[in-house]
């Protein structure tokens, strides 16, 4: 493998660049300390010193790749419709997965006990922001944490399914159907005040609880616990 800029940058930068190319071209199996070291012009001990092991190296590549992706989307301004913004976020997530299948599978393909890679955590934080805006608008049917997990599971499963299909057989209609099914389960098309219920009301109040100055921190903590119990009852 030839890497045009392998002689440039610090050893860490060269190793990350080489590993990203190997991963994109041949998947996880193409990434070995021998291949990376040869292309980056470093010895195996340097790789181990900087990244610990192969998984640490792959996680670092995934984090760098996803950070670059998030930076490229930083100019997107939220609209007045947080549910539509969630749709846009879903579609961007699927687009990222299909454009970077090997990188995506490093991030999300193997669930780990005890924590996700930093890149996956960053993605969850972005998703949680979308969900919080829906809650603030009074349009969330379930608790925020449950909504985040439902969207995450739906998007992750859809992306993995599409990646596993031959390119000629992929139908992005599958993504659209999955997206709308998940959104219908967690959000309403109109604010909850139009058809009040204890769960939607609790979720909406929980989302803006920090904005009130009428309660002490202790009182807010107690009310937060009550609202969580109400919203978790569905």
Short mmCIF file of C-alpha atoms in Angstrom, two decimals:
data_model
loop_
_atom_site.label_atom_id
_atom_site.label_comp_id
_atom_site.label_asym_id
_atom_site.label_seq_id
_atom_site.Cartn_x
_atom_site.Cartn_y
_atom_site.Cartn_z
CA UNK A 1 0.00 0.00 0.00
CA UNK A 2 1.25 3.47 -0.84
CA UNK A 3 0.25 6.48 1.20
CA UNK A 4 1.12 9.77 -0.41
CA UNK A 5 1.57 11.69 2.83
CA UNK A 6 3.02 8.86 4.92
CA UNK A 7 6.25 10.79 5.39
CA UNK A 8 4.42 13.86 6.68
CA UNK A 9 3.11 14.68 10.13
CA UNK A 10 3.85 13.15 13.51
CA UNK A 11 4.07 9.36 13.94
CA UNK A 12 0.55 9.39 15.44
CA UNK A 13 -0.87 11.32 12.47
CA UNK A 14 0.86 9.04 9.97
CA UNK A 15 -0.37 5.93 11.74
CA UNK A 16 -3.96 7.21 11.86
CA UNK A 17 -3.90 8.20 8.17
CA UNK A 18 -2.51 4.84 7.09
CA UNK A 19 -4.94 2.88 9.26
CA UNK A 20 -7.91 4.84 7.92
CA UNK A 21 -6.89 4.00 4.35
CA UNK A 22 -6.32 0.34 5.13
CA UNK A 23 -9.68 0.16 6.90
CA UNK A 24 -11.53 1.83 4.02
CA UNK A 25 -9.89 -0.36 1.40
CA UNK A 26 -9.94 -3.74 3.08
CA UNK A 27 -11.96 -3.57 6.28
CA UNK A 28 -10.84 -4.53 9.77
CA UNK A 29 -8.98 -7.60 8.49
CA UNK A 30 -6.64 -5.40 6.44
CA UNK A 31 -5.44 -3.58 9.55
CA UNK A 32 -2.41 -5.25 11.12
CA UNK A 33 0.50 -3.79 13.01
CA UNK A 34 2.83 -5.03 10.28
CA UNK A 35 0.84 -3.38 7.46
CA UNK A 36 0.35 -0.15 9.38
CA UNK A 37 3.96 0.03 10.51
CA UNK A 38 5.29 -0.61 7.00
CA UNK A 39 3.11 2.03 5.36
CA UNK A 40 3.60 4.62 8.12
CA UNK A 41 7.32 4.03 8.48
CA UNK A 42 7.22 3.11 12.17
CA UNK A 43 7.97 0.05 14.26
CA UNK A 44 5.31 -2.01 16.04
CA UNK A 45 6.39 -0.80 19.53
CA UNK A 46 5.55 2.76 18.46
CA UNK A 47 2.01 1.69 17.57
CA UNK A 48 1.58 -0.10 20.89
CA UNK A 49 2.98 2.84 22.82
CA UNK A 50 0.61 5.32 21.18
CA UNK A 51 -2.57 3.22 20.98
CA UNK A 52 -2.17 0.27 23.33
CA UNK A 53 -3.35 -2.43 20.93
CA UNK A 54 -5.10 -2.93 17.60
CA UNK A 55 -8.53 -2.17 19.06
CA UNK A 56 -7.20 1.05 20.57
CA UNK A 57 -5.84 2.02 17.17
CA UNK A 58 -9.15 1.28 15.46
CA UNK A 59 -11.04 3.25 18.10
CA UNK A 60 -8.74 6.23 17.57
CA UNK A 61 -9.32 6.09 13.81
CA UNK A 62 -13.08 5.90 14.33
CA UNK A 63 -12.98 8.85 16.73
CA UNK A 64 -10.96 10.97 14.30
CA UNK A 65 -13.18 10.05 11.35
CA UNK A 66 -16.40 10.75 13.18
CA UNK A 67 -15.06 14.02 14.57
CA UNK A 68 -14.31 15.14 11.02
CA UNK A 69 -17.83 14.13 10.00
CA UNK A 70 -19.41 16.11 12.86
CA UNK A 71 -17.27 19.13 12.01
CA UNK A 72 -18.49 19.01 8.41
CA UNK A 73 -22.10 19.18 9.67
CA UNK A 74 -21.45 21.91 12.25
CA UNK A 75 -22.94 24.58 9.99
CA UNK A 76 -26.38 22.95 9.95
CA UNK A 77 -28.77 25.22 11.82
CA UNK A 78 -31.71 23.71 13.72
CA UNK A 79 -35.10 24.46 12.23
CA UNK A 80 -38.34 25.35 14.00
CA UNK A 81 -39.40 21.68 13.77
CA UNK A 82 -37.26 19.45 16.03
CA UNK A 83 -38.94 16.28 14.74
CA UNK A 84 -37.98 17.15 11.17
CA UNK A 85 -34.46 17.87 12.40
CA UNK A 86 -34.40 14.34 13.85
CA UNK A 87 -35.35 12.99 10.43
CA UNK A 88 -32.47 14.92 8.89
CA UNK A 89 -30.13 13.59 11.57
CA UNK A 90 -31.26 10.01 10.92
CA UNK A 91 -30.66 10.37 7.19
CA UNK A 92 -27.21 11.87 7.78
CA UNK A 93 -26.37 8.98 10.10
CA UNK A 94 -27.37 6.41 7.49
CA UNK A 95 -25.48 8.34 4.81
CA UNK A 96 -22.34 8.34 6.95
CA UNK A 97 -22.67 4.58 7.52
CA UNK A 98 -23.00 3.79 3.82
CA UNK A 99 -20.16 6.13 2.84
CA UNK A 100 -17.86 4.70 5.53
CA UNK A 101 -19.02 1.11 6.15
CA UNK A 102 -15.81 -0.25 7.68
CA UNK A 103 -15.40 2.78 9.94
CA UNK A 104 -19.05 2.56 10.98
CA UNK A 105 -18.75 -1.10 11.89
CA UNK A 106 -15.72 -0.31 14.07
CA UNK A 107 -17.86 2.25 15.89
CA UNK A 108 -21.10 0.31 16.17
CA UNK A 109 -20.68 -3.21 14.82
CA UNK A 110 -19.56 -4.93 18.01
CA UNK A 111 -21.44 -3.98 21.20
CA UNK A 112 -19.05 -3.88 24.15
CA UNK A 113 -19.67 -4.48 27.80
CA UNK A 114 -18.43 -1.54 29.82
CA UNK A 115 -18.56 1.27 27.30
CA UNK A 116 -18.67 2.36 23.68
CA UNK A 117 -15.84 3.94 21.66
CA UNK A 118 -15.52 7.70 22.06
CA UNK A 119 -16.82 8.19 18.52
CA UNK A 120 -20.03 6.33 19.31
CA UNK A 121 -20.45 8.32 22.54
CA UNK A 122 -20.13 11.56 20.57
CA UNK A 123 -22.85 10.35 18.20
CA UNK A 124 -25.13 9.56 21.13
CA UNK A 125 -24.62 13.06 22.52
CA UNK A 126 -25.71 14.57 19.21
CA UNK A 127 -28.78 12.34 19.21
CA UNK A 128 -29.60 13.25 22.82
CA UNK A 129 -29.57 16.91 21.80
CA UNK A 130 -32.14 16.24 19.07
CA UNK A 131 -34.37 14.34 21.51
CA UNK A 132 -34.12 17.07 24.15
CA UNK A 133 -35.38 19.67 21.68
CA UNK A 134 -38.40 17.47 20.92
CA UNK A 135 -39.07 17.17 24.64
CA UNK A 136 -38.81 20.94 25.11
CA UNK A 137 -41.41 21.37 22.36
CA UNK A 138 -43.82 19.12 24.27
CA UNK A 139 -43.86 16.51 21.50
CA UNK A 140 -42.09 13.56 23.13
CA UNK A 141 -44.30 10.60 24.03
CA UNK A 142 -41.73 8.78 26.21
CA UNK A 143 -38.88 9.69 28.51
CA UNK A 144 -35.80 11.22 26.89
CA UNK A 145 -33.46 8.36 27.75
CA UNK A 146 -35.82 5.75 26.33
CA UNK A 147 -36.32 7.84 23.19
CA UNK A 148 -32.56 8.13 22.67
CA UNK A 149 -32.14 4.38 23.04
CA UNK A 150 -35.01 3.61 20.64
CA UNK A 151 -33.69 5.92 17.92
CA UNK A 152 -30.15 4.67 18.45
CA UNK A 153 -31.19 1.02 18.19
CA UNK A 154 -33.32 1.69 15.13
CA UNK A 155 -30.67 3.67 13.31
CA UNK A 156 -27.88 1.28 14.21
CA UNK A 157 -29.84 -1.76 13.08
CA UNK A 158 -30.96 -0.12 9.86
CA UNK A 159 -27.42 0.99 9.00
CA UNK A 160 -25.99 -2.47 9.68
CA UNK A 161 -28.68 -4.10 7.54
CA UNK A 162 -28.03 -1.75 4.62
CA UNK A 163 -24.26 -2.20 4.88
CA UNK A 164 -24.75 -5.96 4.70
CA UNK A 165 -26.73 -5.74 1.45
CA UNK A 166 -25.14 -5.77 -2.00
CA UNK A 167 -25.03 -2.20 -3.31
CA UNK A 168 -27.38 -3.05 -6.16
CA UNK A 169 -30.01 -4.42 -3.77
CA UNK A 170 -30.03 -1.56 -1.27
CA UNK A 171 -33.34 0.21 -0.98
CA UNK A 172 -33.17 3.39 1.07
CA UNK A 173 -36.93 3.12 1.41
CA UNK A 174 -36.13 0.65 4.19
CA UNK A 175 -34.39 3.44 6.09
CA UNK A 176 -37.30 5.84 5.57
CA UNK A 177 -39.85 3.28 6.81
CA UNK A 178 -37.75 2.41 9.87
CA UNK A 179 -37.22 6.10 10.61
CA UNK A 180 -40.91 6.94 10.50
CA UNK A 181 -41.84 3.92 12.62
CA UNK A 182 -39.39 4.97 15.33
CA UNK A 183 -40.48 8.61 15.20
CA UNK A 184 -44.15 7.61 15.47
CA UNK A 185 -43.30 5.61 18.60
CA UNK A 186 -41.54 8.47 20.39
CA UNK A 187 -42.98 11.76 19.10
CA UNK A 188 -46.23 13.42 18.19
CA UNK A 189 -46.81 15.70 15.24
CA UNK A 190 -48.38 18.36 17.47
CA UNK A 191 -47.36 19.63 20.93
CA UNK A 192 -48.58 17.52 23.82
CA UNK A 193 -50.70 20.37 25.14
CA UNK A 194 -53.15 19.73 22.29
CA UNK A 195 -53.97 16.32 23.81
CA UNK A 196 -52.63 16.35 27.35
CA UNK A 197 -51.56 13.20 29.13
CA UNK A 198 -49.41 12.59 32.21
CA UNK A 199 -46.45 11.06 30.34
CA UNK A 200 -46.15 13.75 27.66
CA UNK A 201 -46.69 16.50 30.21
CA UNK A 202 -44.05 15.03 32.53
CA UNK A 203 -41.53 14.70 29.70
CA UNK A 204 -42.11 18.27 28.55
CA UNK A 205 -41.79 19.70 32.07
CA UNK A 206 -38.68 17.59 32.76
CA UNK A 207 -37.01 19.05 29.66
CA UNK A 208 -37.34 22.67 30.85
CA UNK A 209 -37.02 22.12 34.58
CA UNK A 210 -33.62 23.81 34.78
CA UNK A 211 -35.12 27.04 33.46
CA UNK A 212 -37.23 27.70 36.53
CA UNK A 213 -35.91 29.79 39.40
CA UNK A 214 -38.95 29.22 41.59
CA UNK A 215 -37.53 26.03 43.13
CA UNK A 216 -34.41 25.29 45.12
CA UNK A 217 -31.91 22.77 43.77
CA UNK A 218 -33.20 20.22 46.30
CA UNK A 219 -36.80 20.82 45.21
CA UNK A 220 -35.83 20.53 41.54
CA UNK A 221 -34.08 17.24 42.26
CA UNK A 222 -37.17 15.86 43.97
CA UNK A 223 -39.48 17.03 41.19
CA UNK A 224 -37.08 15.60 38.59
CA UNK A 225 -37.31 12.21 40.31
CA UNK A 226 -41.11 12.33 40.29
CA UNK A 227 -41.23 13.34 36.63
CA UNK A 228 -38.83 10.56 35.70
CA UNK A 229 -41.07 8.05 37.46
CA UNK A 230 -44.14 9.33 35.61
CA UNK A 231 -42.49 9.38 32.20
CA UNK A 232 -40.96 5.95 32.77
CA UNK A 233 -44.34 4.44 33.50
CA UNK A 234 -45.22 4.11 29.83
#
